[in-house]
CSV table of C-alpha atoms and ligand atoms in Angstrom, one decimal:
chain,number,residue,atom,x,y,z
P,1,MET,CA,-3.0,7.6,-19.4
P,2,SER,CA,-0.1,9.7,-18.0
P,3,ALA,CA,2.5,8.0,-15.7
P,4,LEU,CA,2.3,9.1,-12.1
P,5,LEU,CA,5.1,6.8,-10.8
P,6,THR,CA,7.9,5.4,-12.9
P,7,ILE,CA,10.4,3.1,-11.5
P,8,ASP,CA,13.2,2.3,-14.0
P,9,LYS,CA,15.8,-0.4,-13.6
P,10,VAL,CA,16.0,0.0,-9.8
P,11,ILE,CA,18.7,-1.9,-7.9
P,12,ALA,CA,18.1,-1.6,-4.2
P,13,GLY,CA,18.3,-3.4,-0.9
P,14,TYR,CA,19.7,-3.1,2.6
P,15,GLY,CA,23.3,-2.2,3.0
P,16,GLU,CA,25.3,-4.5,0.8
P,17,ALA,CA,22.4,-6.9,0.3
P,18,VAL,CA,20.7,-6.3,-3.1
P,19,VAL,CA,17.0,-7.3,-3.1
P,20,LEU,CA,15.6,-5.6,-6.2
P,21,ASN,CA,17.7,-6.3,-9.2
P,22,GLY,CA,16.9,-4.0,-12.1
P,23,LEU,CA,13.2,-3.7,-11.4
P,24,SER,CA,11.0,-1.5,-13.6
P,25,LEU,CA,7.3,-0.6,-13.0
P,26,THR,CA,4.9,2.2,-14.1
P,27,LEU,CA,1.7,3.3,-12.3
P,28,GLY,CA,-0.7,5.5,-14.3
P,29,GLU,CA,-2.6,8.5,-12.8
P,30,GLY,CA,-5.8,7.2,-11.1
P,31,ARG,CA,-4.8,3.5,-11.4
P,32,SER,CA,-4.5,0.9,-8.8
P,33,LEU,CA,-1.9,-1.9,-8.7
P,34,ALA,CA,-1.9,-5.2,-6.7
P,35,LEU,CA,1.7,-6.0,-5.8
P,36,LEU,CA,1.8,-9.8,-5.2
P,37,GLY,CA,4.4,-12.5,-4.5
P,38,ARG,CA,5.4,-15.1,-2.0
P,39,ASN,CA,7.1,-14.2,1.3
P,40,GLY,CA,10.4,-12.5,1.0
P,41,THR,CA,10.2,-11.8,-2.8
P,42,GLY,CA,10.8,-8.0,-2.3
P,43,LYS,CA,7.4,-6.4,-2.1
P,44,THR,CA,8.0,-4.5,1.1
P,45,THR,CA,11.5,-3.6,-0.2
P,46,LEU,CA,9.9,-2.1,-3.3
P,47,ILE,CA,7.5,0.0,-1.3
P,48,GLU,CA,10.3,1.1,1.0
P,49,THR,CA,12.5,1.9,-2.0
P,50,ILE,CA,9.7,4.2,-3.4
P,51,CYS,CA,9.6,5.9,0.0
P,52,GLY,CA,13.4,6.3,0.0
P,53,LEU,CA,14.1,4.0,2.9
P,54,THR,CA,16.5,1.5,1.3
P,55,THR,CA,20.0,1.6,-0.1
P,56,LEU,CA,19.6,2.5,-3.8
P,57,LYS,CA,22.4,1.3,-6.0
P,58,GLY,CA,21.0,2.0,-9.5
P,59,GLY,CA,18.0,3.1,-11.5
P,60,THR,CA,15.6,6.1,-11.2
P,61,ILE,CA,12.3,6.9,-9.6
P,62,HIS,CA,10.0,9.6,-11.0
P,63,LEU,CA,6.8,10.9,-9.3
P,64,GLY,CA,4.5,13.0,-11.4
P,65,GLY,CA,7.4,13.7,-13.8
P,66,GLN,CA,9.7,14.8,-11.1
P,67,ASP,CA,12.9,12.8,-10.4
P,68,ILE,CA,12.8,11.7,-6.8
P,69,THR,CA,15.6,9.2,-7.0
P,70,ARG,CA,17.8,11.1,-4.5
P,71,THR,CA,15.0,12.9,-2.6
P,72,ARG,CA,14.9,12.4,1.2
P,73,PRO,CA,12.0,10.3,2.6
P,74,GLU,CA,10.2,13.2,4.4
P,75,ARG,CA,10.2,15.3,1.2
P,76,ARG,CA,8.9,12.3,-0.8
P,77,ALA,CA,6.0,12.1,1.6
P,78,ALA,CA,5.3,15.8,1.2
P,79,LEU,CA,5.4,15.3,-2.6
P,80,GLY,CA,2.5,12.9,-2.4
P,81,LEU,CA,3.4,9.4,-1.1
P,82,GLY,CA,0.8,8.2,1.4
P,83,TRP,CA,2.6,5.2,2.9
P,84,VAL,CA,0.8,2.7,5.3
P,85,PRO,CA,3.6,0.4,6.6
P,86,GLN,CA,3.0,-3.2,7.6
P,87,GLU,CA,3.5,-2.1,11.3
P,88,ARG,CA,0.9,0.6,10.7
P,89,GLY,CA,2.8,3.6,12.2
P,90,ILE,CA,0.0,5.2,14.2
P,91,PHE,CA,0.6,7.4,17.3
P,92,LYS,CA,-0.5,5.1,20.1
P,93,SER,CA,-0.5,7.8,22.8
P,94,LEU,CA,-2.8,10.2,20.8
P,95,THR,CA,-6.5,9.9,20.3
P,96,VAL,CA,-7.9,8.7,17.0
P,97,GLU,CA,-8.9,12.3,16.2
P,98,GLU,CA,-5.5,13.7,17.2
P,99,ASN,CA,-3.8,11.1,15.0
P,100,LEU,CA,-5.6,12.6,12.1
P,101,THR,CA,-5.6,16.3,12.9
P,102,ALA,CA,-1.9,16.3,13.8
P,103,ILE,CA,-0.9,15.5,10.2
P,104,ALA,CA,-3.9,16.5,8.0
P,105,VAL,CA,-3.2,18.6,5.0
P,106,ALA,CA,-5.9,20.7,3.2
P,107,GLY,CA,-7.5,18.7,0.3
P,108,PRO,CA,-10.4,16.5,-0.5
P,109,TRP,CA,-9.6,13.9,2.2
P,110,SER,CA,-10.5,15.8,5.5
P,111,PRO,CA,-10.7,14.0,8.9
P,112,LYS,CA,-14.5,14.4,8.6
P,113,ARG,CA,-14.6,12.6,5.3
P,114,VAL,CA,-12.5,9.7,6.6
P,115,PHE,CA,-14.7,9.4,9.6
P,116,ASP,CA,-17.6,9.1,7.2
P,117,MET,CA,-15.8,6.3,5.5
P,118,PHE,CA,-14.8,4.5,8.7
P,119,PRO,CA,-17.8,4.8,11.1
P,120,ARG,CA,-15.9,2.6,13.6
P,121,LEU,CA,-13.2,5.2,13.9
P,122,ALA,CA,-15.8,8.0,14.2
P,123,GLU,CA,-17.3,6.1,17.2
P,124,ARG,CA,-13.8,5.8,18.8
P,125,ARG,CA,-12.5,9.3,17.9
P,126,GLY,CA,-11.7,10.0,21.6
P,127,ASN,CA,-9.9,6.7,22.2
P,128,LEU,CA,-6.2,6.5,22.3
P,129,GLY,CA,-4.4,4.6,19.5
P,130,ASN,CA,-3.3,1.8,22.0
P,131,GLN,CA,-7.0,1.3,22.9
P,132,LEU,CA,-7.9,0.2,19.4
P,133,SER,CA,-8.3,-3.4,18.0
P,134,GLY,CA,-5.9,-4.5,15.3
P,135,GLY,CA,-8.5,-3.8,12.7
P,136,GLU,CA,-9.3,-0.3,14.0
P,137,GLN,CA,-5.6,0.5,14.1
P,138,GLN,CA,-5.3,-0.6,10.4
P,139,MET,CA,-8.3,1.6,9.5
P,140,LEU,CA,-6.6,4.5,11.4
P,141,ALA,CA,-3.4,3.9,9.5
P,142,VAL,CA,-5.2,4.1,6.2
P,143,ALA,CA,-7.1,7.2,7.4
P,144,ARG,CA,-3.8,8.9,8.4
P,145,ALA,CA,-2.4,8.2,4.9
P,146,LEU,CA,-5.6,9.7,3.3
P,147,VAL,CA,-5.7,13.0,5.4
P,148,ILE,CA,-2.2,13.9,4.1
P,149,ASN,CA,-4.0,14.0,0.7
P,150,PRO,CA,-1.4,11.9,-1.2
P,151,LYS,CA,-1.0,11.4,-4.9
P,152,ILE,CA,-0.5,7.7,-4.3
P,153,LEU,CA,-1.5,5.4,-1.5
P,154,LEU,CA,1.0,2.7,-0.7
P,155,LEU,CA,-0.6,0.0,1.4
P,156,ASP,CA,1.6,-2.8,2.7
P,157,GLU,CA,-0.4,-5.9,3.5
P,158,PRO,CA,-3.4,-4.0,4.9
P,159,LEU,CA,-5.4,-7.2,5.6
P,160,GLU,CA,-2.7,-9.1,7.4
P,161,GLY,CA,-3.8,-10.8,10.7
P,162,LEU,CA,-7.3,-9.3,10.7
P,163,ALA,CA,-10.7,-11.0,11.4
P,164,PRO,CA,-12.8,-11.8,8.3
P,165,ILE,CA,-15.4,-9.2,9.1
P,166,ILE,CA,-12.8,-6.5,9.4
P,167,VAL,CA,-11.1,-7.7,6.2
P,168,ASP,CA,-14.5,-7.1,4.4
P,169,GLU,CA,-14.9,-3.6,5.9
P,170,LEU,CA,-11.4,-2.6,4.9
P,171,LEU,CA,-11.8,-4.1,1.4
P,172,SER,CA,-15.0,-2.1,0.9
P,173,ALA,CA,-13.2,1.1,2.1
P,174,ILE,CA,-10.3,0.4,-0.2
P,175,ALA,CA,-12.7,-0.2,-3.1
P,176,ARG,CA,-14.3,3.2,-2.5
P,177,ILE,CA,-10.9,4.9,-2.3
P,178,VAL,CA,-9.4,3.3,-5.5
P,179,ARG,CA,-12.5,2.6,-7.6
P,180,ASP,CA,-15.0,5.3,-6.7
P,181,GLU,CA,-12.6,8.1,-5.8
P,182,GLY,CA,-9.9,7.0,-8.3
P,183,LEU,CA,-6.9,7.6,-5.9
P,184,SER,CA,-3.8,5.9,-7.3
P,185,ALA,CA,-2.6,3.1,-5.2
P,186,ILE,CA,-0.1,0.2,-4.9
P,187,ILE,CA,-1.4,-2.5,-2.6
P,188,VAL,CA,0.8,-5.3,-1.3
P,189,GLU,CA,-1.3,-8.3,-0.6
P,190,GLN,CA,-0.9,-12.0,0.1
P,191,LYS,CA,-4.6,-12.7,-0.5
P,192,ALA,CA,-4.5,-12.3,-4.3
P,193,ARG,CA,-8.1,-13.3,-4.9
P,194,LYS,CA,-9.4,-10.7,-2.4
P,195,ILE,CA,-7.5,-7.8,-3.8
P,196,LEU,CA,-7.6,-8.4,-7.6
P,197,PRO,CA,-11.3,-7.6,-7.9
P,198,LEU,CA,-10.5,-4.1,-6.7
P,199,THR,CA,-7.4,-3.2,-8.6
P,200,ASP,CA,-6.8,-2.4,-12.3
P,201,ALA,CA,-3.4,-4.1,-12.7
P,202,ALA,CA,-1.2,-6.6,-11.0
P,203,VAL,CA,2.4,-7.4,-10.7
P,204,ILE,CA,4.0,-10.6,-9.2
P,205,LEU,CA,7.5,-10.4,-7.8
P,206,ASP,CA,9.9,-13.3,-7.4
P,207,ARG,CA,13.4,-12.8,-6.1
P,208,GLY,CA,13.2,-9.1,-6.5
P,209,ALA,CA,12.1,-9.2,-10.1
P,210,VAL,CA,8.8,-8.8,-11.9
P,211,VAL,CA,7.8,-12.3,-13.1
P,212,TRP,CA,4.2,-11.5,-14.2
P,213,GLU,CA,2.4,-8.3,-15.1
P,214,GLY,CA,-0.9,-7.5,-16.6
P,215,THR,CA,-4.5,-6.6,-15.8
P,216,SER,CA,-6.0,-7.8,-12.5
P,217,ALA,CA,-8.8,-9.4,-14.5
P,218,ALA,CA,-6.4,-11.4,-16.6
P,219,LEU,CA,-4.6,-12.7,-13.5
P,220,MET,CA,-7.9,-13.6,-11.8
P,221,ASN,CA,-8.6,-15.9,-14.8
P,222,ASP,CA,-5.1,-17.3,-15.1
P,223,ALA,CA,-5.1,-20.2,-12.6
P,224,ALA,CA,-1.8,-21.4,-13.9
P,225,ALA,CA,0.0,-18.1,-13.2
P,226,LEU,CA,-1.6,-17.9,-9.8
P,227,ASP,CA,-0.5,-21.4,-9.0
P,228,ARG,CA,3.0,-21.1,-10.4
P,229,HIS,CA,3.9,-17.8,-8.8
P,230,LEU,CA,1.8,-17.6,-5.7
P,231,GLY,CA,1.3,-21.2,-4.8
P,232,VAL,CA,-1.7,-23.4,-4.1
P,233,ALA,CA,-1.7,-22.0,-0.5
P,234,ASP,CA,-3.1,-18.8,-2.0
P,235,ARG,CA,-6.4,-20.6,-2.7
P,236,ALA,CA,-6.5,-22.1,0.8
P,237,HIS,CA,-6.3,-18.6,2.3
P,238,THR,CA,-8.9,-16.9,0.2
G,1,LIG,N1,16.0,-4.6,7.0
G,1,LIG,C1,16.4,-5.6,6.2
G,1,LIG,N2,17.8,-5.8,6.2
G,1,LIG,C2,18.3,-6.8,5.4
G,1,LIG,N3,17.5,-7.6,4.7
G,1,LIG,C3,16.2,-7.4,4.7
G,1,LIG,C4,15.6,-6.4,5.4
G,1,LIG,N4,14.3,-6.4,5.2
G,1,LIG,C5,14.1,-7.4,4.3
G,1,LIG,N5,15.2,-8.0,4.0
G,1,LIG,C6,15.4,-9.1,3.1
G,1,LIG,O1,14.9,-8.7,1.8
G,1,LIG,C7,14.3,-9.8,1.1
G,1,LIG,C8,12.9,-9.3,0.7
G,1,LIG,O2,12.1,-9.0,1.8
G,1,LIG,P1,10.7,-8.2,1.7
G,1,LIG,O3,10.3,-7.9,3.1
G,1,LIG,O4,10.9,-7.1,0.8
G,1,LIG,O5,9.8,-9.3,1.1
G,1,LIG,P2,8.2,-9.3,1.0
G,1,LIG,O6,7.9,-9.8,-0.4
G,1,LIG,O7,7.6,-8.0,1.4
G,1,LIG,O8,7.8,-10.5,2.0
G,1,LIG,P3,6.7,-10.6,3.1
G,1,LIG,O9,5.5,-10.9,2.4
G,1,LIG,O10,7.2,-11.7,4.0
G,1,LIG,O11,6.6,-9.2,3.8
G,1,LIG,C9,14.2,-10.9,2.1
G,1,LIG,O12,15.2,-11.8,1.7
G,1,LIG,C10,14.5,-10.3,3.4
G,1,LIG,O13,15.2,-11.2,4.2
């Protein structure tokens, strides 16, 4: 397994505030990783650091063997980071179809193919972004990340605030993307037990550091680790 993304001893945060304190992580080609942890433990900061949006004070980041530590965010996106931020980042004044065609890059994930994956979006292809439900907006955000044909999909809490039926639809789409199609992905999620069946590996963050790492299957079976690092509340929400 060759490393696609290597984060080595990264120290990063916002301005003078350090959030990630010497964090290291590796994602292999074609692998998927669940990034877990309680609120405020640094998950979003890690995703934003990979995208080049935080203040980096130390460490290195390599994508596909290339050092991107000092690479500007737009260039990192072009090099293959398909980021879906928590706030989704769709164009609300463009139609669903325009949201995709405006940014699509040639490759296996064409707008047609993502419409096949998300029939709800296909039905609403002429609707403006601001006419979509929260779940449809989230599907469009994932679709937008796919049509740039990234090397890695970075999903930041894709299930947050969505109705159970939409959660299930999104989970089955994510399963197709990461399991069947083998696209590399890092998925930030609060609902550990929902996402772990889909991912290969898992990492739990606490106070900006990795406190648990291993296979998703091992974590699913480790009730003590789930309790200790994610809290009993995790079970109540799944
Ligand atoms: N823009 C910012 N400026 C300063 N501090 C920030 C900023 N964004 C986040 N932080 C701080 O960084 C720490 C980690 O936040 P982060 O959003 O990465 O956590 P998280 O694990 O993604 O949590 P959540 O599940 O709540 O999104 C928190 O203490 C937070 O207050």
